GROMACS .gro file of C-alpha atoms in nm:
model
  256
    1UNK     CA    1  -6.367  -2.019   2.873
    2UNK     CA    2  -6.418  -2.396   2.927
    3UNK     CA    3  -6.557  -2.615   3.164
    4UNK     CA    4  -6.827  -2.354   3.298
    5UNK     CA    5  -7.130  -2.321   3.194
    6UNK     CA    6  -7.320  -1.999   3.121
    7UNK     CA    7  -7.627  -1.955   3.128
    8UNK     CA    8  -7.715  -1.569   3.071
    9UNK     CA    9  -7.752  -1.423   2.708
   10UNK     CA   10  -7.514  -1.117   2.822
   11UNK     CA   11  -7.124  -1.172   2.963
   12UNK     CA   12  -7.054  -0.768   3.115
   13UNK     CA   13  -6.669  -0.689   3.115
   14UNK     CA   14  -6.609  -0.355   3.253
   15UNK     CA   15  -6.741  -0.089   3.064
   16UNK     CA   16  -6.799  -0.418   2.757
   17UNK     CA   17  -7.118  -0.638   2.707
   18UNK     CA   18  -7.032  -0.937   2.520
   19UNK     CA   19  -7.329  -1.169   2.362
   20UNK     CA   20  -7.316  -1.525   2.515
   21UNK     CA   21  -7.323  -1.673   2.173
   22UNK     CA   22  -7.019  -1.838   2.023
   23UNK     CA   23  -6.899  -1.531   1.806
   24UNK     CA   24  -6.915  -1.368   2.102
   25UNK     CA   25  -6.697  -1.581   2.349
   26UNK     CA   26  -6.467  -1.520   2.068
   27UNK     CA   27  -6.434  -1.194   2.081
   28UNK     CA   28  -6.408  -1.215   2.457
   29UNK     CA   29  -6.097  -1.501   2.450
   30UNK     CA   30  -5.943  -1.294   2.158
   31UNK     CA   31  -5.988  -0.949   2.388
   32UNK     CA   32  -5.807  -1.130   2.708
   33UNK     CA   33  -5.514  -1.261   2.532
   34UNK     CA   34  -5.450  -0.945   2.399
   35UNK     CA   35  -5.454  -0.836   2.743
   36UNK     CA   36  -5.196  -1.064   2.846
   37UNK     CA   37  -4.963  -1.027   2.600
   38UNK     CA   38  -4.971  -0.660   2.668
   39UNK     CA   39  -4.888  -0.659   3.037
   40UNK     CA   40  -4.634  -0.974   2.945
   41UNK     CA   41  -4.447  -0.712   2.712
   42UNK     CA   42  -4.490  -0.428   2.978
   43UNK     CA   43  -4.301  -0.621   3.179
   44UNK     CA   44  -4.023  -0.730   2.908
   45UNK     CA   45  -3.948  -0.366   2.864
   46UNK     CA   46  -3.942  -0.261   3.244
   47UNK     CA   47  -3.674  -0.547   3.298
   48UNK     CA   48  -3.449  -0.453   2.976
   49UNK     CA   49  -3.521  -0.047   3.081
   50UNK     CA   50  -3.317  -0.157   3.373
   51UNK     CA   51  -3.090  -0.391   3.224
   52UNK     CA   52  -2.693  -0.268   3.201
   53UNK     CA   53  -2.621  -0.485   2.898
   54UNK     CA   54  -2.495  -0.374   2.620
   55UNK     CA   55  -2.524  -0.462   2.297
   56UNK     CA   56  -2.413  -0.188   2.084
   57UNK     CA   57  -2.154  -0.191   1.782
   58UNK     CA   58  -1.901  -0.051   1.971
   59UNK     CA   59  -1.855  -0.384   2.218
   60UNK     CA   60  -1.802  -0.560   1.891
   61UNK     CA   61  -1.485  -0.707   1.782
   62UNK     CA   62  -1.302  -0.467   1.549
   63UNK     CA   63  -1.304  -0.579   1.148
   64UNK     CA   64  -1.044  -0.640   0.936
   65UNK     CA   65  -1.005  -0.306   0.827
   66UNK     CA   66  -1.013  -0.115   1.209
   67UNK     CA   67  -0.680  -0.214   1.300
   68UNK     CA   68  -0.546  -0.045   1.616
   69UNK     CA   69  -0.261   0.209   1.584
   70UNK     CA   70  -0.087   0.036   1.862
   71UNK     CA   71  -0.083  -0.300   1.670
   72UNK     CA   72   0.067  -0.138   1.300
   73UNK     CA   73   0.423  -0.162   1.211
   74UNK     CA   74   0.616   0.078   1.254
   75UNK     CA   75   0.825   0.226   0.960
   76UNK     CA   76   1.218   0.179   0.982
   77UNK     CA   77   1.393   0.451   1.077
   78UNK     CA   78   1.580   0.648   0.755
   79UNK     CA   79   1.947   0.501   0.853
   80UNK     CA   80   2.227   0.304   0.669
   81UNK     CA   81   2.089   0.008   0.809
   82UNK     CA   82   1.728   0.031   0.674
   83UNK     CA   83   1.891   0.162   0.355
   84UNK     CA   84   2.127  -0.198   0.401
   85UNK     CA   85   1.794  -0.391   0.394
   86UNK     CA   86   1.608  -0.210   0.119
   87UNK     CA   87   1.879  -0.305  -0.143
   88UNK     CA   88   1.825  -0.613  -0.362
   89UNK     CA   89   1.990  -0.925  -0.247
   90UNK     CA   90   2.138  -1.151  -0.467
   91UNK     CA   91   1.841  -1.388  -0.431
   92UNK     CA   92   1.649  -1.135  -0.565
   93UNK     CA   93   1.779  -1.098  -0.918
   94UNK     CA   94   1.775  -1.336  -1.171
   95UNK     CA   95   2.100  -1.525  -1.202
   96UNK     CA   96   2.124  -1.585  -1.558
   97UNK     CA   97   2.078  -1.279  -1.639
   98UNK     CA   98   2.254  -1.086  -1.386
   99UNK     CA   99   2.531  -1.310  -1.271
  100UNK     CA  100   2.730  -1.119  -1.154
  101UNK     CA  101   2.707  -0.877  -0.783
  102UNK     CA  102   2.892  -0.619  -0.713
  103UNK     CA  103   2.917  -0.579  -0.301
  104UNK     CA  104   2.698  -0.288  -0.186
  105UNK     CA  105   2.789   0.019  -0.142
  106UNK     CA  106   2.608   0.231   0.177
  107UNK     CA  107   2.695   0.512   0.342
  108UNK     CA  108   2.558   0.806   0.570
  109UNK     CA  109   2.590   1.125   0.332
  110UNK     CA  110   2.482   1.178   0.005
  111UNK     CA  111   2.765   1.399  -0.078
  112UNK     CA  112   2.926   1.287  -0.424
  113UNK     CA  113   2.630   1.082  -0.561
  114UNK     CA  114   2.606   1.191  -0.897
  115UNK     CA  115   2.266   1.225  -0.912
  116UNK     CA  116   2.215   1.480  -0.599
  117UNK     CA  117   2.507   1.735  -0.812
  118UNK     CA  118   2.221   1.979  -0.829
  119UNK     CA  119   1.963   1.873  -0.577
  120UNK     CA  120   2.075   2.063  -0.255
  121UNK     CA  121   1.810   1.948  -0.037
  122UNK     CA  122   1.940   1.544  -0.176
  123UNK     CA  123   2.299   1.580  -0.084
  124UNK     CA  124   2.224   1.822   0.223
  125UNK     CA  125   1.945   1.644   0.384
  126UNK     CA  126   1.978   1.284   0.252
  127UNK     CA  127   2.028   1.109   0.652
  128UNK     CA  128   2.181   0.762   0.401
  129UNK     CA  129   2.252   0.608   0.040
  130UNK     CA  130   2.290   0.293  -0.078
  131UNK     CA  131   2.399   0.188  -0.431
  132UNK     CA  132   2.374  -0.245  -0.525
  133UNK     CA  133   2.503  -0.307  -0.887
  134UNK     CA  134   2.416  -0.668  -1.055
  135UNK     CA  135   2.564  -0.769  -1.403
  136UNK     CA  136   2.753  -0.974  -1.610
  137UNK     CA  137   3.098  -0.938  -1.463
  138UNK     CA  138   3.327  -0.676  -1.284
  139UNK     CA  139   3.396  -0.475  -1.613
  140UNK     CA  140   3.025  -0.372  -1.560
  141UNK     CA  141   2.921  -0.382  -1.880
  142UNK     CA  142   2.606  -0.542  -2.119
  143UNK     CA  143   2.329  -0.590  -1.882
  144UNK     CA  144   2.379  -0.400  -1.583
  145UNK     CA  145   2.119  -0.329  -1.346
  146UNK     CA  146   2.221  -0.094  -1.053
  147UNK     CA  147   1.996   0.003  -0.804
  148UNK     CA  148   2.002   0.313  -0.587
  149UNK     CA  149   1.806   0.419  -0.236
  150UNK     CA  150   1.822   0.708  -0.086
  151UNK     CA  151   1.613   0.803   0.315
  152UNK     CA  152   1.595   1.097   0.461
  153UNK     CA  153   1.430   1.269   0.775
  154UNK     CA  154   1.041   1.265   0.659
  155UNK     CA  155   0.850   1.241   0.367
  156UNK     CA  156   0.853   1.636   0.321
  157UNK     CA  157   1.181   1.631   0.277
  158UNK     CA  158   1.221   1.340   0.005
  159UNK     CA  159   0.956   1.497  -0.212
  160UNK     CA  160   1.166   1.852  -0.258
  161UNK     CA  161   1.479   1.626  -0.323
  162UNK     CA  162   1.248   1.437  -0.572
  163UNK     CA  163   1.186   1.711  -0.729
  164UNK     CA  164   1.470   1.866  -0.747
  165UNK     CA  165   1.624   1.538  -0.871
  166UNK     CA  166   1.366   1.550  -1.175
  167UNK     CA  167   1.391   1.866  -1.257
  168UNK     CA  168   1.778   1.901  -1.249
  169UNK     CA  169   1.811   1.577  -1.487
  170UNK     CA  170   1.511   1.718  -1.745
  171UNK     CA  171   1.632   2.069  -1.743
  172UNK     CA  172   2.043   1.957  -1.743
  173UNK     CA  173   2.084   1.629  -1.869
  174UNK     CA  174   2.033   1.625  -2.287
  175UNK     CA  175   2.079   1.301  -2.300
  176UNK     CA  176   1.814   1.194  -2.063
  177UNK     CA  177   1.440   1.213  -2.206
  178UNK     CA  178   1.111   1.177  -2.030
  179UNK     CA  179   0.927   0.846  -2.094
  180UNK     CA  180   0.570   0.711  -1.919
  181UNK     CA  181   0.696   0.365  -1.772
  182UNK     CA  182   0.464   0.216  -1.455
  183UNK     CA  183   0.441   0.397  -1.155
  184UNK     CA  184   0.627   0.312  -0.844
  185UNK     CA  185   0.546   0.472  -0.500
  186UNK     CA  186   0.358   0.782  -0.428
  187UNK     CA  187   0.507   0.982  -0.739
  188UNK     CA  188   0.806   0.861  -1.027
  189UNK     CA  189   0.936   0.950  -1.356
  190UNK     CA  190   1.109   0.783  -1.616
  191UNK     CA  191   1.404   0.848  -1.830
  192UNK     CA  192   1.595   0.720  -2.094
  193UNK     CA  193   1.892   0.796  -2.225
  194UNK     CA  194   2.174   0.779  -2.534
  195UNK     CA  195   1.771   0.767  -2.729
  196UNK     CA  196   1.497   0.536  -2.806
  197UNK     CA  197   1.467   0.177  -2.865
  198UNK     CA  198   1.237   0.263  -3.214
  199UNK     CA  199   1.253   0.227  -3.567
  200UNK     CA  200   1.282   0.521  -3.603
  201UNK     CA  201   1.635   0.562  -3.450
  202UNK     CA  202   1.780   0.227  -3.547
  203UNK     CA  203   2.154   0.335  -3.487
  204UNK     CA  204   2.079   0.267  -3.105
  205UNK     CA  205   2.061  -0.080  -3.046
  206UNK     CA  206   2.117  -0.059  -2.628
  207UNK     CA  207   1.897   0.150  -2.445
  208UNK     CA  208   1.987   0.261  -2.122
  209UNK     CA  209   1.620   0.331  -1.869
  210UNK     CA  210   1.515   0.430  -1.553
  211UNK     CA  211   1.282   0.489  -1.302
  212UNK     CA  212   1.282   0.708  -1.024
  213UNK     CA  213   1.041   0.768  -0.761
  214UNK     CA  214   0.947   0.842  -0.399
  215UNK     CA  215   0.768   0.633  -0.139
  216UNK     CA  216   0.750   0.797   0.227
  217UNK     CA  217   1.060   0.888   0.365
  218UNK     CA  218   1.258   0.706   0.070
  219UNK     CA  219   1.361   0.753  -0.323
  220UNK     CA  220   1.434   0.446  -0.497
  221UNK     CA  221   1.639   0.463  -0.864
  222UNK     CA  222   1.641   0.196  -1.050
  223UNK     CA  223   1.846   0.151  -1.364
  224UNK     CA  224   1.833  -0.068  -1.632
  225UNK     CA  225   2.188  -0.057  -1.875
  226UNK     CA  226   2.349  -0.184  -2.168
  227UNK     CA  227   2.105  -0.445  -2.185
  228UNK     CA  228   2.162  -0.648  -2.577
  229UNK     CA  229   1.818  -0.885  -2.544
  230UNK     CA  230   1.499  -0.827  -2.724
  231UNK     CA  231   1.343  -0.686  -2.314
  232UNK     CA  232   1.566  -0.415  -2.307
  233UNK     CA  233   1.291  -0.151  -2.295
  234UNK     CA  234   1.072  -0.365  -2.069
  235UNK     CA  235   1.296  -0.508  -1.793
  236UNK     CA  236   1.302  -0.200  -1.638
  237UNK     CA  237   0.946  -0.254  -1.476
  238UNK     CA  238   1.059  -0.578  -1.305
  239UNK     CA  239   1.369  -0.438  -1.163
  240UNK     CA  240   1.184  -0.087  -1.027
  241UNK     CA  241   0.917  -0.338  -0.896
  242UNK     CA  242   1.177  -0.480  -0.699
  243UNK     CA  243   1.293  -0.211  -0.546
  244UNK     CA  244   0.941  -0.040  -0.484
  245UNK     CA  245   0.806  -0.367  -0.294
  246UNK     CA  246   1.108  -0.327  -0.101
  247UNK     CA  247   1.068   0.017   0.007
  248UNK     CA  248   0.728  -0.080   0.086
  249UNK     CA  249   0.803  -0.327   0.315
  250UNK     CA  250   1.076  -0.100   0.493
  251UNK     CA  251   0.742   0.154   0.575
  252UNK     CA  252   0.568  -0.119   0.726
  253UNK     CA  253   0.888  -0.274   0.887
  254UNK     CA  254   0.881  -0.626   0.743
  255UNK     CA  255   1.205  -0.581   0.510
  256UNK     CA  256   1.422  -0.885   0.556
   0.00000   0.00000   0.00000
């Protein structure tokens, strides 16, 4: 629009008649870069119209939380050996109060365990068992932890031997009574027994507690006895949090 001068009043463009005065030269510059920049993004969109790239979300790297079922762990198999590495090690208890450790006991039936007496699908179905015992000497007694795990075929099949375990020690065992202590795994009950560490029955001064419960393919028990010091009714959550992050790690196959 420079360097040319016009001399008529009236610039015609197509079916437009523009006034040769300045408002109207621009008008006529703003009209032909609009004109350009439409036939410059005609062209843009012809060229990605035809383009094979792509950009969409599902060329993106997965996130943190779209993990690949061929890259989880897989769960350990339900045998004496996974049962073997579930148990507490020695390194996991603490040795002044517990220094004492009984050698593990693991086998491939659960026929005999006490606690399966009335549990069919427990001692028939139970594939291995493991019991680990820590204390303060071999005569077993004042503040004994013992821990017990029990696998079997599937998680179907540990939750009707959970409940039959449950049931069989509420509905048989007098001695045993129902308490709310933190939950381990997908479902767990606790139990005391020989009473309550309350005022209100003084004449106990030892409280014997547990916690059972059922994570996958696995029951944990753990059991908290005899225990003389002022955390008898609380050390039980330590010691069934030992055992639960252990059978957590054995369903993700990292137990060591």
């Amino acid at each position: 629009m420079t360097g040319d001068k016009v001399t008529r009043n009236q610039i015609p463009l197509g079916p437009l008649t523009i006034n040769n005065t300045r408002a109207g030269r621009l008008s006529l510059a703003v009209g032909v870069t609009l004109v350009v920049l439409v036939g410059a993004l005609a062209v843009y969109g012809g060229v990605r119209l035809f383009d094979d790239t792509d950009d969409s979300p599902r060329t993106a790297p997965p996130g943190p939380g779209t993990t690949r079922s061929e890259d989880r762990s897989p769960v350990l198999p339900p045998t004496t050996e996974t049962v073997r590495k579930i148990l507490p090690k020695r390194s996991s208890m603490d040795a002044q109060e517990y220094p004492w450790a009984g050698k593990p006991e693991v086998r491939a039936s659960a026929a005999g365990i006490h606690i399966c007496r009335a549990a069919p699908v427990c001692e028939e179905s139970a594939t291995a068992v493991g019991v680990a015992d820590f204390g303060r000497g071999e005569d077993k007694g004042q503040n004994r932890a013992e821990f017990v795990v029990m696998a079997f075929p599937d998680a179907a099949v540990a939750h009707r031997a959970y409940v039959d375990i449950v049931q069989d020690i509420d509905e048989v065992d007098p001695d045993h009574i129902k308490v709310e202590l933190e939950r381990r795994g997908e479902e767990s009950q606790g139990f005391d027994q020989d009473g309550t560490d309350t005022k209100s029955n003084p004449k106990e001064l030892l409280i014997n507690r547990s916690l059972i419960f059922r994570q996958g393919a696995f029951i944990g028990i753990a059991h908290q006895m005899d225990d003389p010091t002022e955390q008898r009714s609380t050390r039980i959550h330590s010691l069934s949090a030992i055992l639960a992050d252990r059978i957590a790690k054995a369903n993700t196959a990292h137990t060591r």
